[in-house]
Amino acid sequence: MSKLATQNQFLDLSDYGRPLAKIFANQLKNTRFTPIHVTLLFGISGLIAIFCILQNHYLFASFFIILKSIIDAADGELSRVKNTPSYTGRYLDSVFDIILNFLIFMSICYVSKTTFGFTLLAFIGIQLQGTLYNYYYVILRNKSEGGDTTSKIFEDKSPRALPGESQKWVDILFKIYTIVYGAFDKIIHTLDKEAYKVKTFPNWFMTLLSVYGLGFQLLIIAIMLPLNWIEYIVPFFIVYTSLIFVLIGVRKAFIKA
């Protein structure tokens, strides 16, 4: 919860890898490793997990999926301990996430009896889930005193590069980010147009919302794979997406703008 003020910190069910991520980041603090290197490392872990799924090695796939979640948290932690915030890293991390999510679901489609159409629907579903989580979380971070503001509530223009990074790469990655995430952002913003006016979200609500965080989504997949429930992963996430309307309904009913 290093991105939030103390009073706004909540139990994030999707962030179970944070303690190990902090240890990993502290080990790299005085080395030449940068947050970008760590981002590339979690990409490699995700690709190994995908390979394991394709080879029907589901227990190994689960291990590398969880490892990917831990390393995914470590790049941000390393950025904080080295005091090197970066829009390049922020956008690269998000772009890697959506690519790996797509490939994970396509690999599940390949080795199971699930159709491509339903798999694509499940992939769209998890992206909408994650977008809802990020939408509310970024609002909270931006309004939390001393909170992290690298991510903006509305990503409508390329930010000015921070010291040590290239404006050209920030612009390129921002453009890619808006292409792959833009439609999901617009859908969620349309479903809850007034959310950005909320001064803060209570901790209980954010904990409930965290079941839509990427880490928790991947944990569900990592549990279902070794149980040989691969045929149920896609149907589960399609149904799971319906919780979006419940969470938005709770926000509108109990947390007024």
mmCIF file of C-alpha atoms in Angstrom:
data_model
loop_
_atom_site.group_PDB
_atom_site.id
_atom_site.type_symbol
_atom_site.label_atom_id
_atom_site.label_comp_id
_atom_site.label_asym_id
_atom_site.label_seq_id
_atom_site.Cartn_x
_atom_site.Cartn_y
_atom_site.Cartn_z
ATOM 1 C CA MET A 1 0.000 0.000 0.000
ATOM 2 C CA SER A 2 2.955 2.321 -0.576
ATOM 3 C CA LYS A 3 0.873 4.216 -3.147
ATOM 4 C CA LEU A 4 -1.623 5.436 -0.534
ATOM 5 C CA ALA A 5 -1.702 7.510 2.628
ATOM 6 C CA THR A 6 -1.983 5.432 5.825
ATOM 7 C CA GLN A 7 -5.663 6.227 6.405
ATOM 8 C CA ASN A 8 -6.566 5.055 2.885
ATOM 9 C CA GLN A 9 -4.732 1.744 2.974
ATOM 10 C CA PHE A 10 -6.900 -1.362 2.660
ATOM 11 C CA LEU A 11 -6.574 -5.132 2.447
ATOM 12 C CA ASP A 12 -5.857 -5.664 -1.249
ATOM 13 C CA LEU A 13 -6.653 -9.295 -2.051
ATOM 14 C CA SER A 14 -4.943 -8.972 -5.437
ATOM 15 C CA ASP A 15 -1.682 -7.724 -3.914
ATOM 16 C CA TYR A 16 -0.662 -10.866 -2.020
ATOM 17 C CA GLY A 17 2.779 -10.802 -3.662
ATOM 18 C CA ARG A 18 3.721 -7.374 -2.280
ATOM 19 C CA PRO A 19 5.750 -8.572 0.771
ATOM 20 C CA LEU A 20 7.979 -10.782 -1.400
ATOM 21 C CA ALA A 21 8.122 -8.045 -4.051
ATOM 22 C CA LYS A 22 9.493 -5.604 -1.466
ATOM 23 C CA ILE A 23 12.187 -8.088 -0.422
ATOM 24 C CA PHE A 24 13.126 -8.648 -4.067
ATOM 25 C CA ALA A 25 13.237 -4.901 -4.773
ATOM 26 C CA ASN A 26 15.415 -4.211 -1.723
ATOM 27 C CA GLN A 27 17.877 -6.860 -2.890
ATOM 28 C CA LEU A 28 18.194 -4.991 -6.198
ATOM 29 C CA LYS A 29 18.349 -1.503 -4.671
ATOM 30 C CA ASN A 30 22.115 -1.113 -4.981
ATOM 31 C CA THR A 31 22.538 -2.980 -8.255
ATOM 32 C CA ARG A 32 22.369 -1.908 -11.903
ATOM 33 C CA PHE A 33 18.974 -3.548 -12.307
ATOM 34 C CA THR A 34 16.275 -1.046 -13.189
ATOM 35 C CA PRO A 35 12.479 -1.306 -12.858
ATOM 36 C CA ILE A 36 12.345 -1.848 -16.643
ATOM 37 C CA HIS A 37 14.551 -4.933 -16.253
ATOM 38 C CA VAL A 38 12.124 -6.269 -13.639
ATOM 39 C CA THR A 39 9.175 -5.579 -15.938
ATOM 40 C CA LEU A 40 10.889 -7.609 -18.666
ATOM 41 C CA LEU A 41 11.475 -10.378 -16.115
ATOM 42 C CA PHE A 42 7.786 -10.664 -15.234
ATOM 43 C CA GLY A 43 7.063 -10.810 -18.964
ATOM 44 C CA ILE A 44 9.418 -13.790 -19.251
ATOM 45 C CA SER A 45 7.729 -15.480 -16.284
ATOM 46 C CA GLY A 46 4.341 -15.006 -17.947
ATOM 47 C CA LEU A 47 5.604 -16.499 -21.214
ATOM 48 C CA ILE A 48 6.986 -19.533 -19.376
ATOM 49 C CA ALA A 49 3.568 -20.003 -17.735
ATOM 50 C CA ILE A 50 1.931 -19.905 -21.164
ATOM 51 C CA PHE A 51 4.391 -22.494 -22.494
ATOM 52 C CA CYS A 52 3.607 -24.732 -19.514
ATOM 53 C CA ILE A 53 -0.132 -24.463 -20.210
ATOM 54 C CA LEU A 54 0.432 -25.472 -23.829
ATOM 55 C CA GLN A 55 2.451 -28.466 -22.627
ATOM 56 C CA ASN A 56 -0.255 -29.419 -20.085
ATOM 57 C CA HIS A 57 2.119 -28.821 -17.178
ATOM 58 C CA TYR A 58 -0.517 -27.025 -15.138
ATOM 59 C CA LEU A 59 1.242 -27.104 -11.758
ATOM 60 C CA PHE A 60 4.330 -25.448 -13.238
ATOM 61 C CA ALA A 61 2.077 -22.983 -15.066
ATOM 62 C CA SER A 62 0.470 -22.041 -11.739
ATOM 63 C CA PHE A 63 3.888 -21.479 -10.178
ATOM 64 C CA PHE A 64 5.017 -19.120 -12.934
ATOM 65 C CA ILE A 65 1.668 -17.285 -12.974
ATOM 66 C CA ILE A 66 2.014 -16.534 -9.254
ATOM 67 C CA LEU A 67 5.700 -15.683 -9.722
ATOM 68 C CA LYS A 68 4.681 -13.290 -12.476
ATOM 69 C CA SER A 69 2.313 -11.528 -10.048
ATOM 70 C CA ILE A 70 5.076 -11.160 -7.450
ATOM 71 C CA ILE A 71 7.590 -9.775 -9.952
ATOM 72 C CA ASP A 72 4.874 -7.526 -11.384
ATOM 73 C CA ALA A 73 4.690 -5.781 -8.001
ATOM 74 C CA ALA A 74 8.474 -5.645 -7.676
ATOM 75 C CA ASP A 75 9.109 -3.232 -10.563
ATOM 76 C CA GLY A 76 7.040 -0.525 -8.884
ATOM 77 C CA GLU A 77 8.687 -1.215 -5.538
ATOM 78 C CA LEU A 78 12.146 -0.950 -7.099
ATOM 79 C CA SER A 79 11.128 2.320 -8.705
ATOM 80 C CA ARG A 80 10.177 3.641 -5.268
ATOM 81 C CA VAL A 81 13.275 2.459 -3.393
ATOM 82 C CA LYS A 82 15.519 3.866 -6.126
ATOM 83 C CA ASN A 83 13.357 6.994 -6.385
ATOM 84 C CA THR A 84 13.104 6.639 -10.155
ATOM 85 C CA PRO A 85 9.432 7.091 -11.083
ATOM 86 C CA SER A 86 8.829 6.460 -14.758
ATOM 87 C CA TYR A 87 5.942 6.779 -17.188
ATOM 88 C CA THR A 88 7.858 4.452 -19.503
ATOM 89 C CA GLY A 89 7.733 1.715 -16.881
ATOM 90 C CA ARG A 90 4.118 2.460 -15.994
ATOM 91 C CA TYR A 91 2.876 2.081 -19.587
ATOM 92 C CA LEU A 92 5.202 -0.814 -20.449
ATOM 93 C CA ASP A 93 3.933 -2.721 -17.405
ATOM 94 C CA SER A 94 0.304 -2.238 -18.476
ATOM 95 C CA VAL A 95 0.970 -3.170 -22.108
ATOM 96 C CA PHE A 96 2.774 -6.356 -21.026
ATOM 97 C CA ASP A 97 -0.156 -7.229 -18.749
ATOM 98 C CA ILE A 98 -2.775 -7.086 -21.486
ATOM 99 C CA ILE A 99 -0.602 -9.013 -23.961
ATOM 100 C CA LEU A 100 0.090 -11.755 -21.409
ATOM 101 C CA ASN A 101 -3.591 -11.899 -20.385
ATOM 102 C CA PHE A 102 -4.578 -12.416 -24.011
ATOM 103 C CA LEU A 103 -1.953 -15.100 -24.574
ATOM 104 C CA ILE A 104 -2.878 -16.917 -21.351
ATOM 105 C CA PHE A 105 -6.513 -17.112 -22.411
ATOM 106 C CA MET A 106 -5.629 -18.135 -25.951
ATOM 107 C CA SER A 107 -3.417 -20.917 -24.595
ATOM 108 C CA ILE A 108 -6.305 -22.082 -22.401
ATOM 109 C CA CYS A 109 -8.529 -22.024 -25.477
ATOM 110 C CA TYR A 110 -5.993 -24.106 -27.418
ATOM 111 C CA VAL A 111 -5.690 -26.919 -24.856
ATOM 112 C CA SER A 112 -9.352 -27.011 -23.815
ATOM 113 C CA LYS A 113 -12.675 -27.489 -25.557
ATOM 114 C CA THR A 114 -13.564 -23.829 -25.139
ATOM 115 C CA THR A 115 -14.447 -21.971 -28.323
ATOM 116 C CA PHE A 116 -12.496 -18.948 -29.500
ATOM 117 C CA GLY A 117 -15.584 -16.732 -29.261
ATOM 118 C CA PHE A 118 -16.224 -17.533 -25.598
ATOM 119 C CA THR A 119 -12.510 -17.206 -24.812
ATOM 120 C CA LEU A 120 -12.416 -13.759 -26.404
ATOM 121 C CA LEU A 121 -15.498 -12.799 -24.387
ATOM 122 C CA ALA A 122 -13.801 -13.943 -21.175
ATOM 123 C CA PHE A 123 -10.672 -11.956 -22.074
ATOM 124 C CA ILE A 124 -12.760 -8.822 -22.664
ATOM 125 C CA GLY A 125 -14.473 -9.547 -19.358
ATOM 126 C CA ILE A 126 -11.268 -9.681 -17.311
ATOM 127 C CA GLN A 127 -10.050 -6.476 -18.935
ATOM 128 C CA LEU A 128 -13.271 -4.718 -17.940
ATOM 129 C CA GLN A 129 -12.923 -6.141 -14.443
ATOM 130 C CA GLY A 130 -9.364 -4.880 -14.152
ATOM 131 C CA THR A 131 -10.306 -1.508 -15.601
ATOM 132 C CA LEU A 132 -13.025 -1.023 -12.964
ATOM 133 C CA TYR A 133 -10.545 -1.879 -10.218
ATOM 134 C CA ASN A 134 -7.915 0.492 -11.652
ATOM 135 C CA TYR A 135 -10.472 3.276 -12.207
ATOM 136 C CA TYR A 136 -11.545 3.408 -8.571
ATOM 137 C CA TYR A 137 -8.036 2.700 -7.253
ATOM 138 C CA VAL A 138 -6.448 5.495 -9.292
ATOM 139 C CA ILE A 139 -9.152 7.909 -8.126
ATOM 140 C CA LEU A 140 -8.316 6.982 -4.528
ATOM 141 C CA ARG A 141 -4.570 7.325 -5.132
ATOM 142 C CA ASN A 142 -4.929 10.726 -6.776
ATOM 143 C CA LYS A 143 -7.050 12.044 -3.896
ATOM 144 C CA SER A 144 -5.067 10.411 -1.094
ATOM 145 C CA GLU A 145 -2.705 12.866 0.595
ATOM 146 C CA GLY A 146 0.778 12.009 -0.600
ATOM 147 C CA GLY A 147 -0.578 9.209 -2.796
ATOM 148 C CA ASP A 148 1.017 8.083 -6.038
ATOM 149 C CA THR A 149 -0.128 10.164 -9.030
ATOM 150 C CA THR A 150 1.898 8.557 -11.829
ATOM 151 C CA SER A 151 -1.377 7.050 -13.080
ATOM 152 C CA LYS A 152 -4.061 9.566 -14.054
ATOM 153 C CA ILE A 153 -7.828 9.194 -13.692
ATOM 154 C CA PHE A 154 -8.284 10.113 -17.334
ATOM 155 C CA GLU A 155 -5.409 9.197 -19.648
ATOM 156 C CA ASP A 156 -6.234 11.736 -22.366
ATOM 157 C CA LYS A 157 -2.783 13.033 -23.282
ATOM 158 C CA SER A 158 0.803 11.881 -23.152
ATOM 159 C CA PRO A 159 2.482 13.098 -19.933
ATOM 160 C CA ARG A 160 5.734 15.013 -19.804
ATOM 161 C CA ALA A 161 8.644 12.595 -19.408
ATOM 162 C CA LEU A 162 10.182 12.435 -15.955
ATOM 163 C CA PRO A 163 13.939 12.940 -15.400
ATOM 164 C CA GLY A 164 15.959 10.066 -16.820
ATOM 165 C CA GLU A 165 13.462 8.884 -19.417
ATOM 166 C CA SER A 166 12.868 9.673 -23.078
ATOM 167 C CA GLN A 167 9.859 11.740 -24.102
ATOM 168 C CA LYS A 168 9.805 9.832 -27.402
ATOM 169 C CA TRP A 169 9.363 6.480 -25.620
ATOM 170 C CA VAL A 170 6.781 7.915 -23.252
ATOM 171 C CA ASP A 171 4.782 9.151 -26.275
ATOM 172 C CA ILE A 172 5.098 5.809 -28.128
ATOM 173 C CA LEU A 173 4.075 3.714 -25.118
ATOM 174 C CA PHE A 174 1.249 6.098 -24.248
ATOM 175 C CA LYS A 175 -0.146 5.720 -27.763
ATOM 176 C CA ILE A 176 0.038 1.920 -27.530
ATOM 177 C CA TYR A 177 -1.560 2.075 -24.082
ATOM 178 C CA THR A 178 -4.496 4.171 -25.322
ATOM 179 C CA ILE A 179 -5.038 1.815 -28.273
ATOM 180 C CA VAL A 180 -5.200 -1.362 -26.162
ATOM 181 C CA TYR A 181 -6.960 0.077 -23.121
ATOM 182 C CA GLY A 182 -8.918 3.010 -24.523
ATOM 183 C CA ALA A 183 -12.161 1.151 -25.269
ATOM 184 C CA PHE A 184 -12.189 -0.531 -21.838
ATOM 185 C CA ASP A 185 -11.610 2.823 -20.112
ATOM 186 C CA LYS A 186 -14.453 4.446 -22.028
ATOM 187 C CA ILE A 187 -16.887 1.638 -21.180
ATOM 188 C CA ILE A 188 -16.151 1.793 -17.444
ATOM 189 C CA HIS A 189 -16.160 5.605 -17.356
ATOM 190 C CA THR A 190 -19.539 5.560 -19.105
ATOM 191 C CA LEU A 191 -20.967 3.072 -16.597
ATOM 192 C CA ASP A 192 -19.916 5.278 -13.661
ATOM 193 C CA LYS A 193 -19.410 8.823 -14.893
ATOM 194 C CA GLU A 194 -19.549 10.436 -11.436
ATOM 195 C CA ALA A 195 -17.020 8.209 -9.643
ATOM 196 C CA TYR A 196 -14.155 10.671 -10.092
ATOM 197 C CA LYS A 197 -16.066 13.193 -7.940
ATOM 198 C CA VAL A 198 -15.955 10.901 -4.889
ATOM 199 C CA LYS A 199 -13.593 12.274 -2.221
ATOM 200 C CA THR A 200 -12.555 8.843 -0.996
ATOM 201 C CA PHE A 201 -13.608 5.196 -1.048
ATOM 202 C CA PRO A 202 -14.022 3.314 2.258
ATOM 203 C CA ASN A 203 -11.554 0.527 2.945
ATOM 204 C CA TRP A 204 -14.242 -2.185 2.960
ATOM 205 C CA PHE A 205 -15.293 -1.220 -0.547
ATOM 206 C CA MET A 206 -11.744 -1.242 -1.900
ATOM 207 C CA THR A 207 -11.121 -4.674 -0.367
ATOM 208 C CA LEU A 208 -14.288 -5.967 -2.032
ATOM 209 C CA LEU A 209 -13.219 -4.354 -5.302
ATOM 210 C CA SER A 210 -9.771 -5.972 -5.134
ATOM 211 C CA VAL A 211 -11.249 -9.325 -6.246
ATOM 212 C CA TYR A 212 -11.063 -7.687 -9.686
ATOM 213 C CA GLY A 213 -7.356 -6.864 -9.382
ATOM 214 C CA LEU A 214 -5.087 -8.662 -11.856
ATOM 215 C CA GLY A 215 -3.244 -10.510 -9.111
ATOM 216 C CA PHE A 216 -6.473 -12.043 -7.794
ATOM 217 C CA GLN A 217 -7.665 -12.926 -11.299
ATOM 218 C CA LEU A 218 -4.392 -14.744 -11.977
ATOM 219 C CA LEU A 219 -4.576 -16.456 -8.583
ATOM 220 C CA ILE A 220 -7.977 -17.891 -9.539
ATOM 221 C CA ILE A 221 -6.488 -19.264 -12.771
ATOM 222 C CA ALA A 222 -3.467 -20.602 -10.864
ATOM 223 C CA ILE A 223 -5.791 -22.495 -8.509
ATOM 224 C CA MET A 224 -8.060 -23.859 -11.242
ATOM 225 C CA LEU A 225 -5.282 -25.149 -13.505
ATOM 226 C CA PRO A 226 -3.739 -27.854 -11.261
ATOM 227 C CA LEU A 227 -7.243 -28.911 -10.194
ATOM 228 C CA ASN A 228 -7.833 -29.806 -13.858
ATOM 229 C CA TRP A 229 -10.669 -27.292 -14.055
ATOM 230 C CA ILE A 230 -9.298 -25.760 -17.233
ATOM 231 C CA GLU A 231 -12.634 -26.255 -19.031
ATOM 232 C CA TYR A 232 -14.310 -24.033 -16.446
ATOM 233 C CA ILE A 233 -11.877 -21.085 -16.497
ATOM 234 C CA VAL A 234 -13.440 -19.266 -19.451
ATOM 235 C CA PRO A 235 -17.089 -19.786 -18.340
ATOM 236 C CA PHE A 236 -16.153 -18.688 -14.818
ATOM 237 C CA PHE A 237 -14.673 -15.363 -15.939
ATOM 238 C CA ILE A 238 -17.621 -14.662 -18.231
ATOM 239 C CA VAL A 239 -20.004 -15.037 -15.281
ATOM 240 C CA TYR A 240 -17.566 -13.260 -12.947
ATOM 241 C CA THR A 241 -17.778 -10.174 -15.153
ATOM 242 C CA SER A 242 -21.409 -9.640 -14.105
ATOM 243 C CA LEU A 243 -20.105 -8.551 -10.693
ATOM 244 C CA ILE A 244 -19.124 -5.268 -12.381
ATOM 245 C CA PHE A 245 -22.727 -4.088 -12.202
ATOM 246 C CA VAL A 246 -23.002 -5.122 -8.546
ATOM 247 C CA LEU A 247 -19.870 -3.166 -7.571
ATOM 248 C CA ILE A 248 -20.921 -0.076 -9.500
ATOM 249 C CA GLY A 249 -24.382 -0.357 -7.932
ATOM 250 C CA VAL A 250 -22.828 -0.526 -4.449
ATOM 251 C CA ARG A 251 -20.677 2.521 -5.224
ATOM 252 C CA LYS A 252 -23.650 4.566 -6.395
ATOM 253 C CA ALA A 253 -25.860 3.477 -3.512
ATOM 254 C CA PHE A 254 -23.468 3.836 -0.583
ATOM 255 C CA ILE A 255 -20.576 6.068 -1.703
ATOM 256 C CA LYS A 256 -21.956 9.301 -2.994
ATOM 257 C CA ALA A 257 -20.047 11.681 -5.248
#
